[in-house]
Every structure is written in structure tokens, then in C-alpha cells.
């Protein structure tokens, strides 16, 4: 990877010479406007520069000599990176690549306020490190057991917090007992594949039951599951926030961790992580030691729903009579194009009634750490999503991303509502194990 250039190597205009937003990709945009209804921030504010084509126009201006101003950075920061515009675009504009390249430029060449630096430093000192996140489990569990959150809300302390800290407090997921995974889970019955499993950061710390269900379902479907120890972050949060060098370091370490694992596939159960894992060839394109390794690795990466669909069912599905609302995580549906597979897996379970969420293509406002950095916009998007989820009158909400689960749960709580939530693979696990629907709904 090319070293970060010093500021005196900046060329005229907003961007330096290291991978600025590519002019040929910018020119693919014909400004047709098909992206506008799909963009959450344009939907919120109706501002042209807070739409994908508006941001692309700002990138073009930056390439043509306009400086990197606070206003330009603000419009880029306001983007959720949800990729809904990519799904809507008839011209195939690679907006995801453009916004990632632009954010890397911003991170190198824009001076943020002291508060912004402090907030981002705090987030990236903790969130990409599974061990540090797991160390928070005990204090969070005690905080929840003592109902300190309720006390803070009643006394007005929560309302007095800065919006970013208020968002952090509201998003903390319920801390439950942590199931332990070994380093290998053998296939049940005839072995059909050997699969390496990525356990993730937030997923392993706060949703370990999803990882346990993933391993059980894969084993039930005839997969030997290899779980390399001491896995680190995949780099997704860093890459999506423009911290390119940090993302590259995380990616290299993860590639090294799986280098000796002789597996047919590498499975991931977190949508945002999966999207980044498949982009490793782009992220590591300048690294002569890792570029080819990244290509081989990315070719093996599968979302859990994607892999189970490719393999086809082997284990018996037992009935689960329940109405399920399925929420499309943006980096699964827009980023990876995986929409039908989770729905098909759920519909194959006897008794499941699948209900669609109105305007389901619009982001819930989680978007990695967006709800921590842009809490007001995220809150409004979360409230809209929660209202549409409630309208389904479903018994259970199913999604494939931990951030979405936390965001929608917090939005429902603001409305005084609660709804059981599960990952797609947890529903499959309950069906394969023959558990009652009551167990799933009260888990």
C-alpha cells in the first residue's frame, strides 16, 4: 500500500494524487435522477448536494480545482454509504467505490474539529477490537441489571447528554449469556464442504448466539466449520469511514489468520463485514504481497444465506408458525445483491409467513457508525423504519446485520414498543433443532 502522502504533495483542488475519486467513474453518472428516491438523506432533506448525483458533482468539482471545504466534507459525511443508489442506478455508477475513495481523501486532507477527532478516536479505539468489546460485556450487563438506564432517563441525565453519547447509550444491546465456540465444529452426516467462519467484532462480543447458531446450522447442513482463534477486525468500519491505512492493516492480519486454513468457503454472517471482505482486492490492490492473496480470499467469501442457498438444504426443517418481517440490511441487499436468498431460506420453513416492510429499501440509519457520528439523521431514519416495521404486525423481525438490530430496537423502544428480533440463521437453527416458536420469540 502506498504510504500516506504529506500535505505538500497535494495537487491543485480537493484531492491528493493517491487514488482520488476516479474521473471515469464520475463520468458514468448521467444525472438522470433515478437515485434520488432511493437516497435516505435526499428523502430526509430534499437537498441536491445530499443526493448521490449531488455528491458526485462535488467530487467532479474537487478534481477540477475546487478546494476541500467544510461544506463539501459535510455533504460527504452525511452519506450513509448504504448503496441504495447503486441498486437504483440504470447506468451502473460505482458510487460505493467513489464515496470510499473520497472519504479516504477527507481523512488524510481535512482537519476536523477537536470534538470530532475525540469522538472518532474513542470509537476506533474500541469498536474494531473484539477483546476490548468483550471487556465491556460485564459492565454493560451490570448497567442493565441495575436498570441504570431507566434511572438516567427518569432523572433527565440522558436527555442532558450530547446527542452522540445519548445514541451510544440507547444502542447498547441486551447482554445475555455467552455461548462458547471451539476451533472446529464437525459436520453432521456426510461432509459436503469445509467452511472457515469469521466471528466478527460486534457480532462476537454482543451477538455471540448468532455465531453459535451459524456454526450449528452449517454443521447440520454437512459442513466442517473451522473457526481460527484470535481473529481480528475485518476492517469494514475503518474502510467505510475513510481510515484506509487502518483498514488495510486489519485486512492483512485477517488474511494471515486464514492463510493456513484449508477451506472451500469463508462464511460471514454480518452484512457490512461481508461487503468489505468481498472488496479486499480493491482495498489491497497496491500491495504486492497481499493483492493476489486478497483475490483468492474474496473468491471464497460467502454470506451465510448465500452459502446455504448454494449448498441446498440437507437438514430437516421443523414447523415454526410465526409471521416474520424481513429487514434488508443495506450492505447485504445493495452492497452484495443478496435479497432473494434469505427470503427463500425463511419461506422453506413450514409455518413461516413472510411479510415485507414498506419502503424496505431505505436504510434504517445504522450504517456502521453513522448513528454515532450523525445521530439526528440516524434517529429520524430509525423512527421511520420502526414505524414501517410495526405496520407489518409481525411476531418477529429478522435481519442479517448487528447494527440494524441495535438501531431498530432502539427506535422501537423510543416508541414504547418491543419486538423480538433474530438473525436469519437463528430462525433456521430453531427450525432445524425442532424448537418451539415460543422459544424463538422469547430468546
Short mmCIF file of C-alpha atoms in Angstrom, two decimals:
data_model
loop_
_atom_site.label_atom_id
_atom_site.label_comp_id
_atom_site.label_asym_id
_atom_site.label_seq_id
_atom_site.Cartn_x
_atom_site.Cartn_y
_atom_site.Cartn_z
CA UNK A 1 0.00 0.00 0.00
CA UNK A 2 1.35 3.43 -0.88
CA UNK A 3 2.28 5.48 2.19
CA UNK A 4 0.03 8.40 3.03
CA UNK A 5 1.42 11.43 1.18
CA UNK A 6 2.40 14.59 3.05
CA UNK A 7 0.24 17.65 2.52
CA UNK A 8 2.84 19.35 0.35
CA UNK A 9 2.18 16.71 -2.31
CA UNK A 10 -1.45 17.81 -2.63
CA UNK A 11 -2.28 18.76 -6.16
CA UNK A 12 -4.48 21.70 -7.04
CA UNK A 13 -8.01 21.09 -5.84
CA UNK A 14 -9.54 18.97 -3.10
CA UNK A 15 -7.66 15.71 -3.59
CA UNK A 16 -4.12 14.40 -3.45
CA UNK A 17 -2.67 12.07 -6.07
CA UNK A 18 -3.25 8.81 -4.18
CA UNK A 19 -6.44 7.26 -5.54
CA UNK A 20 -8.67 10.31 -5.85
CA UNK A 21 -12.27 9.61 -6.95
CA UNK A 22 -11.88 8.27 -10.47
CA UNK A 23 -12.95 10.59 -13.26
CA UNK A 24 -14.09 7.74 -15.49
CA UNK A 25 -16.43 6.52 -12.75
CA UNK A 26 -17.71 10.04 -12.15
CA UNK A 27 -18.43 10.42 -15.87
CA UNK A 28 -20.62 7.29 -15.77
CA UNK A 29 -23.21 9.38 -13.91
CA UNK A 30 -25.62 10.98 -16.40
CA UNK A 31 -27.53 12.85 -13.64
CA UNK A 32 -30.79 11.10 -14.56
CA UNK A 33 -32.18 11.33 -11.03
CA UNK A 34 -33.16 7.66 -10.61
CA UNK A 35 -31.05 7.63 -7.45
CA UNK A 36 -32.99 10.42 -5.73
CA UNK A 37 -35.98 8.44 -4.37
CA UNK A 38 -33.63 5.72 -3.10
CA UNK A 39 -31.32 8.05 -1.15
CA UNK A 40 -32.14 8.33 2.58
CA UNK A 41 -30.57 11.76 3.04
CA UNK A 42 -32.27 13.21 -0.03
CA UNK A 43 -35.50 11.70 1.26
CA UNK A 44 -34.94 13.47 4.59
CA UNK A 45 -33.87 16.90 3.39
CA UNK A 46 -34.57 17.20 -0.35
CA UNK A 47 -31.16 18.83 -0.86
CA UNK A 48 -29.44 18.16 -4.19
CA UNK A 49 -25.96 18.03 -2.67
CA UNK A 50 -27.19 15.42 -0.19
CA UNK A 51 -28.10 13.09 -3.06
CA UNK A 52 -25.72 10.69 -4.82
CA UNK A 53 -25.59 12.74 -8.01
CA UNK A 54 -25.01 15.90 -5.95
CA UNK A 55 -22.10 14.31 -4.14
CA UNK A 56 -20.69 13.05 -7.43
CA UNK A 57 -20.89 16.61 -8.73
CA UNK A 58 -18.87 17.77 -5.70
CA UNK A 59 -16.27 15.07 -6.41
CA UNK A 60 -16.01 16.32 -10.00
CA UNK A 61 -15.61 19.89 -8.74
CA UNK A 62 -12.82 18.72 -6.44
CA UNK A 63 -10.99 17.06 -9.30
CA UNK A 64 -11.31 20.24 -11.35
CA UNK A 65 -9.70 22.50 -8.78
CA UNK A 66 -12.28 23.35 -6.11
CA UNK A 67 -10.84 23.12 -2.58
CA UNK A 68 -11.94 20.69 0.11
CA UNK A 69 -14.26 22.88 2.16
CA UNK A 70 -16.15 22.15 5.37
CA UNK A 71 -19.36 22.26 3.33
CA UNK A 72 -18.13 19.62 0.89
CA UNK A 73 -16.97 17.41 3.76
CA UNK A 74 -20.31 17.84 5.50
CA UNK A 75 -22.21 16.52 2.48
CA UNK A 76 -19.87 13.52 2.23
CA UNK A 77 -20.11 12.82 5.96
CA UNK A 78 -23.92 12.92 5.72
CA UNK A 79 -23.91 10.00 3.25
CA UNK A 80 -24.78 6.69 4.90
CA UNK A 81 -22.91 4.67 2.28
CA UNK A 82 -25.97 2.43 2.09
CA UNK A 83 -25.55 1.77 -1.68
CA UNK A 84 -29.29 2.02 -2.37
CA UNK A 85 -28.36 4.35 -5.21
CA UNK A 86 -26.24 1.58 -6.74
CA UNK A 87 -29.29 -0.68 -6.92
CA UNK A 88 -31.37 2.13 -8.43
CA UNK A 89 -28.82 3.40 -10.97
CA UNK A 90 -29.53 2.39 -14.62
CA UNK A 91 -26.00 3.45 -15.66
CA UNK A 92 -24.13 1.17 -13.26
CA UNK A 93 -22.32 4.00 -11.48
CA UNK A 94 -19.91 2.57 -8.90
CA UNK A 95 -20.87 5.01 -6.19
CA UNK A 96 -19.51 2.78 -3.42
CA UNK A 97 -16.01 2.99 -4.86
CA UNK A 98 -16.33 6.76 -5.34
CA UNK A 99 -17.51 7.52 -1.81
CA UNK A 100 -14.83 5.27 -0.27
CA UNK A 101 -12.10 6.98 -2.30
CA UNK A 102 -13.45 10.41 -1.36
CA UNK A 103 -13.65 9.59 2.32
CA UNK A 104 -10.07 8.36 2.33
CA UNK A 105 -9.08 11.72 0.83
CA UNK A 106 -11.06 13.56 3.51
CA UNK A 107 -9.45 11.57 6.28
CA UNK A 108 -5.98 12.47 5.01
CA UNK A 109 -6.51 16.05 3.93
CA UNK A 110 -9.24 17.60 6.09
CA UNK A 111 -8.71 18.92 9.60
CA UNK A 112 -11.63 18.00 11.84
CA UNK A 113 -12.71 19.80 14.98
CA UNK A 114 -11.30 18.70 18.33
CA UNK A 115 -14.66 17.12 19.29
CA UNK A 116 -14.89 15.17 16.02
CA UNK A 117 -11.33 13.88 16.47
CA UNK A 118 -12.05 12.85 20.05
CA UNK A 119 -15.28 11.06 19.12
CA UNK A 120 -13.75 9.19 16.20
CA UNK A 121 -10.68 8.26 18.23
CA UNK A 122 -12.87 6.87 21.00
CA UNK A 123 -14.91 4.81 18.54
CA UNK A 124 -11.93 3.40 16.68
CA UNK A 125 -10.01 2.67 19.85
CA UNK A 126 -12.73 0.23 20.91
CA UNK A 127 -15.08 -0.96 18.16
CA UNK A 128 -12.68 -2.77 15.80
CA UNK A 129 -11.14 -4.79 18.65
CA UNK A 130 -13.14 -7.87 19.73
CA UNK A 131 -11.31 -8.28 23.04
CA UNK A 132 -11.94 -4.67 24.04
CA UNK A 133 -15.60 -5.02 23.12
CA UNK A 134 -15.91 -8.24 25.11
CA UNK A 135 -14.39 -6.47 28.11
CA UNK A 136 -17.44 -4.19 28.01
CA UNK A 137 -19.86 -7.08 28.43
CA UNK A 138 -19.57 -7.23 32.23
CA UNK A 139 -20.08 -3.51 32.92
CA UNK A 140 -22.93 -3.36 30.40
CA UNK A 141 -24.63 -6.39 31.92
CA UNK A 142 -24.41 -4.80 35.38
CA UNK A 143 -25.70 -1.48 33.99
CA UNK A 144 -28.71 -3.27 32.53
CA UNK A 145 -29.33 -5.49 35.55
CA UNK A 146 -29.42 -2.47 37.86
CA UNK A 147 -31.69 -0.62 35.41
CA UNK A 148 -29.39 2.38 35.49
CA UNK A 149 -30.54 3.41 32.01
CA UNK A 150 -34.12 3.79 33.25
CA UNK A 151 -32.89 5.80 36.23
CA UNK A 152 -30.88 8.13 33.96
CA UNK A 153 -33.89 8.69 31.72
CA UNK A 154 -36.26 9.38 34.63
CA UNK A 155 -33.88 11.87 36.22
CA UNK A 156 -33.18 13.67 32.94
CA UNK A 157 -29.48 12.75 32.84
CA UNK A 158 -29.83 11.00 29.48
CA UNK A 159 -31.56 13.99 27.90
CA UNK A 160 -28.70 16.23 29.06
CA UNK A 161 -26.05 14.12 27.33
CA UNK A 162 -24.62 15.20 23.94
CA UNK A 163 -26.53 13.54 21.07
CA UNK A 164 -23.61 11.24 20.22
CA UNK A 165 -23.36 9.87 23.78
CA UNK A 166 -27.15 9.60 24.02
CA UNK A 167 -27.10 7.48 20.86
CA UNK A 168 -24.39 5.21 22.29
CA UNK A 169 -26.40 4.65 25.46
CA UNK A 170 -29.60 3.81 23.58
CA UNK A 171 -27.91 1.39 21.18
CA UNK A 172 -26.31 -0.87 23.77
CA UNK A 173 -27.77 -4.36 23.11
CA UNK A 174 -29.08 -6.65 25.86
CA UNK A 175 -26.21 -8.69 27.30
CA UNK A 176 -27.07 -12.37 27.55
CA UNK A 177 -25.11 -15.48 28.41
CA UNK A 178 -22.22 -16.06 26.01
CA UNK A 179 -22.09 -19.49 24.32
CA UNK A 180 -18.58 -20.77 23.70
CA UNK A 181 -17.36 -21.85 20.29
CA UNK A 182 -14.45 -24.22 19.79
CA UNK A 183 -11.99 -24.03 16.93
CA UNK A 184 -13.73 -26.70 14.88
CA UNK A 185 -17.31 -27.95 14.63
CA UNK A 186 -17.63 -31.26 12.74
CA UNK A 187 -20.21 -31.85 10.05
CA UNK A 188 -23.23 -33.95 10.90
CA UNK A 189 -23.73 -36.75 8.43
CA UNK A 190 -21.96 -36.67 5.08
CA UNK A 191 -19.46 -33.86 4.79
CA UNK A 192 -20.32 -31.55 1.90
CA UNK A 193 -17.80 -28.74 2.44
CA UNK A 194 -15.20 -27.31 4.80
CA UNK A 195 -16.02 -23.76 5.78
CA UNK A 196 -13.95 -21.12 7.55
CA UNK A 197 -16.06 -18.92 9.80
CA UNK A 198 -15.41 -15.26 10.58
CA UNK A 199 -16.72 -14.35 14.01
CA UNK A 200 -16.59 -10.55 13.71
CA UNK A 201 -16.18 -7.78 16.29
CA UNK A 202 -19.62 -6.57 17.39
CA UNK A 203 -21.10 -9.92 16.42
CA UNK A 204 -18.74 -11.94 18.62
CA UNK A 205 -18.94 -9.53 21.56
CA UNK A 206 -22.63 -8.68 21.68
CA UNK A 207 -24.34 -11.29 19.48
CA UNK A 208 -22.37 -14.49 20.18
CA UNK A 209 -25.59 -16.52 19.95
CA UNK A 210 -25.72 -15.63 16.23
CA UNK A 211 -22.24 -17.10 15.74
CA UNK A 212 -23.21 -20.22 17.68
CA UNK A 213 -26.35 -20.65 15.55
CA UNK A 214 -24.27 -20.15 12.38
CA UNK A 215 -21.87 -22.93 13.36
CA UNK A 216 -24.72 -25.30 14.28
CA UNK A 217 -26.63 -24.69 11.04
CA UNK A 218 -23.51 -25.18 8.90
CA UNK A 219 -22.70 -28.41 10.72
CA UNK A 220 -26.30 -29.62 10.32
CA UNK A 221 -26.04 -28.90 6.59
CA UNK A 222 -22.94 -31.09 6.27
CA UNK A 223 -20.11 -28.57 6.73
CA UNK A 224 -16.97 -28.92 8.78
CA UNK A 225 -16.67 -25.48 10.39
CA UNK A 226 -13.17 -24.13 11.03
CA UNK A 227 -13.02 -21.14 13.42
CA UNK A 228 -9.47 -19.76 13.58
CA UNK A 229 -8.66 -18.36 17.04
CA UNK A 230 -7.60 -14.79 17.75
CA UNK A 231 -9.44 -13.30 14.80
CA UNK A 232 -9.31 -9.54 14.50
CA UNK A 233 -11.45 -6.95 12.74
CA UNK A 234 -12.02 -7.29 9.00
CA UNK A 235 -11.59 -3.52 8.54
CA UNK A 236 -15.16 -2.74 7.48
CA UNK A 237 -15.78 0.12 9.92
CA UNK A 238 -12.41 1.68 9.10
CA UNK A 239 -12.81 1.40 5.33
CA UNK A 240 -16.32 2.84 5.33
CA UNK A 241 -15.05 5.79 7.41
CA UNK A 242 -12.08 6.61 5.17
CA UNK A 243 -9.42 5.19 7.51
CA UNK A 244 -7.80 3.36 4.65
CA UNK A 245 -4.40 2.54 6.17
CA UNK A 246 -6.09 1.13 9.26
CA UNK A 247 -8.47 -0.95 7.12
CA UNK A 248 -5.54 -2.31 5.12
CA UNK A 249 -3.73 -3.36 8.31
CA UNK A 250 -6.82 -5.18 9.59
CA UNK A 251 -7.32 -6.88 6.22
CA UNK A 252 -3.72 -8.11 6.08
CA UNK A 253 -3.98 -9.56 9.58
CA UNK A 254 -7.23 -11.39 8.77
CA UNK A 255 -5.77 -12.79 5.56
CA UNK A 256 -2.80 -14.08 7.55
CA UNK A 257 -5.15 -15.66 10.11
CA UNK A 258 -6.96 -17.65 7.41
CA UNK A 259 -3.87 -18.28 5.28
CA UNK A 260 -3.28 -21.79 6.58
CA UNK A 261 -6.94 -22.77 6.75
CA UNK A 262 -7.70 -25.25 4.01
CA UNK A 263 -11.34 -24.36 3.44
CA UNK A 264 -13.69 -24.38 0.48
CA UNK A 265 -15.58 -21.28 1.57
CA UNK A 266 -15.27 -18.46 4.08
CA UNK A 267 -18.59 -17.57 5.67
CA UNK A 268 -19.68 -14.31 7.27
CA UNK A 269 -23.00 -13.56 9.00
CA UNK A 270 -22.68 -9.75 9.21
CA UNK A 271 -23.73 -7.83 6.10
CA UNK A 272 -21.36 -4.87 6.42
CA UNK A 273 -18.38 -7.12 7.05
CA UNK A 274 -19.28 -9.37 4.14
CA UNK A 275 -19.40 -6.44 1.75
CA UNK A 276 -15.89 -5.34 2.77
CA UNK A 277 -14.46 -8.86 2.63
CA UNK A 278 -15.57 -9.13 -0.98
CA UNK A 279 -13.87 -5.77 -1.67
CA UNK A 280 -10.45 -6.87 -0.38
CA UNK A 281 -8.97 -6.97 -3.91
CA UNK A 282 -9.81 -3.27 -4.29
CA UNK A 283 -8.58 -2.39 -0.81
CA UNK A 284 -5.26 -4.23 -1.23
CA UNK A 285 -4.68 -3.51 -4.92
CA UNK A 286 -1.41 -1.62 -4.28
CA UNK A 287 0.11 -4.26 -2.00
CA UNK A 288 2.37 -6.66 -3.97
CA UNK A 289 2.46 -9.14 -1.09
CA UNK A 290 -1.29 -9.31 -0.47
CA UNK A 291 -3.07 -8.42 -3.72
CA UNK A 292 -3.18 -12.00 -5.08
CA UNK A 293 -3.98 -13.38 -1.63
CA UNK A 294 -6.88 -10.94 -1.39
CA UNK A 295 -8.25 -12.13 -4.74
CA UNK A 296 -8.17 -15.78 -3.65
CA UNK A 297 -9.73 -14.97 -0.29
CA UNK A 298 -12.54 -12.81 -1.70
CA UNK A 299 -13.46 -15.51 -4.21
CA UNK A 300 -14.23 -17.83 -1.28
CA UNK A 301 -16.26 -15.36 0.80
CA UNK A 302 -19.97 -16.10 1.14
CA UNK A 303 -22.69 -14.60 3.25
CA UNK A 304 -24.31 -17.35 5.32
CA UNK A 305 -27.59 -17.08 3.39
CA UNK A 306 -25.69 -17.12 0.10
CA UNK A 307 -23.75 -20.27 1.02
CA UNK A 308 -26.75 -22.17 2.40
CA UNK A 309 -28.64 -21.43 -0.82
CA UNK A 310 -25.72 -22.67 -2.92
CA UNK A 311 -25.47 -25.88 -0.91
CA UNK A 312 -29.20 -26.57 -0.81
CA UNK A 313 -30.99 -27.98 2.26
CA UNK A 314 -29.89 -31.26 3.83
CA UNK A 315 -31.26 -30.99 7.37
CA UNK A 316 -34.99 -31.34 8.06
CA UNK A 317 -36.90 -28.14 8.76
CA UNK A 318 -39.48 -28.36 11.53
CA UNK A 319 -42.50 -26.03 11.62
CA UNK A 320 -42.28 -22.57 13.15
CA UNK A 321 -45.70 -20.94 12.92
CA UNK A 322 -44.86 -17.23 13.01
CA UNK A 323 -45.29 -14.05 10.98
CA UNK A 324 -41.85 -12.66 10.17
CA UNK A 325 -40.91 -9.21 8.89
CA UNK A 326 -37.64 -9.40 7.00
CA UNK A 327 -35.44 -6.27 7.02
CA UNK A 328 -32.90 -5.95 4.20
CA UNK A 329 -29.55 -4.88 5.61
CA UNK A 330 -28.18 -2.37 3.09
CA UNK A 331 -24.77 -3.96 2.63
CA UNK A 332 -26.43 -7.32 2.02
CA UNK A 333 -29.10 -6.20 -0.45
CA UNK A 334 -27.45 -3.20 -2.14
CA UNK A 335 -23.80 -3.93 -1.41
CA UNK A 336 -23.83 -7.65 -2.26
CA UNK A 337 -27.05 -8.06 -4.21
CA UNK A 338 -28.32 -10.72 -1.80
CA UNK A 339 -32.08 -10.32 -1.48
CA UNK A 340 -33.88 -13.48 -2.52
CA UNK A 341 -31.66 -15.98 -0.66
CA UNK A 342 -32.62 -15.04 2.93
CA UNK A 343 -36.28 -14.86 1.97
CA UNK A 344 -36.16 -18.25 0.25
CA UNK A 345 -34.48 -19.82 3.28
CA UNK A 346 -37.17 -18.44 5.57
CA UNK A 347 -40.04 -19.43 3.25
CA UNK A 348 -38.71 -23.01 3.18
CA UNK A 349 -39.52 -23.31 6.90
CA UNK A 350 -43.04 -24.74 7.38
CA UNK A 351 -45.39 -22.32 9.11
CA UNK A 352 -43.42 -19.14 8.35
CA UNK A 353 -45.40 -16.24 6.92
CA UNK A 354 -43.02 -13.66 5.45
CA UNK A 355 -44.15 -10.03 5.49
CA UNK A 356 -42.46 -7.24 3.57
CA UNK A 357 -41.64 -3.88 5.16
CA UNK A 358 -42.90 -0.78 3.37
CA UNK A 359 -40.04 1.21 1.79
CA UNK A 360 -37.73 -1.56 2.88
CA UNK A 361 -35.00 -0.37 0.51
CA UNK A 362 -34.36 2.74 2.64
CA UNK A 363 -31.62 2.47 5.28
CA UNK A 364 -32.57 2.19 8.95
CA UNK A 365 -29.89 4.74 9.85
CA UNK A 366 -27.35 2.36 11.40
CA UNK A 367 -24.80 2.30 8.57
CA UNK A 368 -21.75 1.17 10.52
CA UNK A 369 -21.04 4.02 12.95
CA UNK A 370 -23.26 6.56 11.17
CA UNK A 371 -25.77 6.53 14.04
CA UNK A 372 -22.95 7.60 16.39
CA UNK A 373 -21.49 10.28 14.12
CA UNK A 374 -24.78 11.62 12.68
CA UNK A 375 -27.25 10.86 15.50
CA UNK A 376 -30.04 13.25 14.46
CA UNK A 377 -30.36 11.96 10.90
CA UNK A 378 -29.94 8.37 12.08
CA UNK A 379 -32.65 8.82 14.69
CA UNK A 380 -35.15 10.09 12.13
CA UNK A 381 -34.39 7.23 9.76
CA UNK A 382 -34.64 4.75 12.60
CA UNK A 383 -38.01 6.13 13.68
CA UNK A 384 -39.33 5.82 10.11
CA UNK A 385 -38.09 2.25 9.86
CA UNK A 386 -39.60 1.31 13.23
CA UNK A 387 -42.99 2.67 12.15
CA UNK A 388 -42.91 0.61 8.95
CA UNK A 389 -41.84 -2.49 10.90
CA UNK A 390 -44.74 -2.04 13.30
CA UNK A 391 -47.14 -1.72 10.38
CA UNK A 392 -46.36 -5.33 9.37
CA UNK A 393 -47.81 -6.59 12.68
CA UNK A 394 -45.23 -9.35 12.58
CA UNK A 395 -44.32 -11.59 15.51
CA UNK A 396 -40.60 -11.36 14.82
CA UNK A 397 -38.20 -9.05 12.98
CA UNK A 398 -35.39 -10.78 11.11
CA UNK A 399 -32.29 -9.11 9.72
CA UNK A 400 -28.68 -10.04 8.92
CA UNK A 401 -26.64 -7.25 10.48
CA UNK A 402 -25.97 -6.48 14.15
CA UNK A 403 -26.04 -2.72 13.61
CA UNK A 404 -29.53 -2.91 12.10
CA UNK A 405 -30.76 -4.93 15.07
CA UNK A 406 -29.48 -2.38 17.58
CA UNK A 407 -30.75 0.60 15.59
CA UNK A 408 -34.29 -0.69 15.07
CA UNK A 409 -34.59 -1.99 18.63
CA UNK A 410 -33.63 1.45 19.97
CA UNK A 411 -36.15 3.13 17.63
CA UNK A 412 -38.93 0.80 18.75
CA UNK A 413 -38.10 1.49 22.38
CA UNK A 414 -38.47 5.23 21.76
CA UNK A 415 -41.99 4.45 20.57
CA UNK A 416 -42.67 2.44 23.71
CA UNK A 417 -42.74 -0.78 21.69
CA UNK A 418 -40.79 -4.02 21.73
CA UNK A 419 -40.47 -6.73 19.09
CA UNK A 420 -38.46 -9.94 19.24
CA UNK A 421 -35.52 -9.92 16.83
CA UNK A 422 -33.39 -12.61 15.29
CA UNK A 423 -30.81 -13.20 12.61
CA UNK A 424 -31.89 -15.29 9.62
CA UNK A 425 -29.61 -18.09 10.76
CA UNK A 426 -31.17 -18.15 14.24
CA UNK A 427 -34.58 -18.86 12.71
CA UNK A 428 -33.09 -21.66 10.63
CA UNK A 429 -31.31 -23.03 13.70
CA UNK A 430 -34.54 -23.10 15.70
CA UNK A 431 -36.34 -24.91 12.89
CA UNK A 432 -33.59 -27.49 12.36
CA UNK A 433 -33.35 -28.18 16.09
CA UNK A 434 -37.12 -28.52 16.37
CA UNK A 435 -37.50 -25.74 18.93
CA UNK A 436 -40.89 -24.21 19.63
CA UNK A 437 -41.74 -20.84 18.19
CA UNK A 438 -42.20 -19.57 21.75
CA UNK A 439 -38.53 -20.30 22.45
CA UNK A 440 -37.53 -18.26 19.41
CA UNK A 441 -39.83 -15.34 20.25
CA UNK A 442 -38.71 -15.16 23.88
CA UNK A 443 -35.00 -15.69 23.31
#
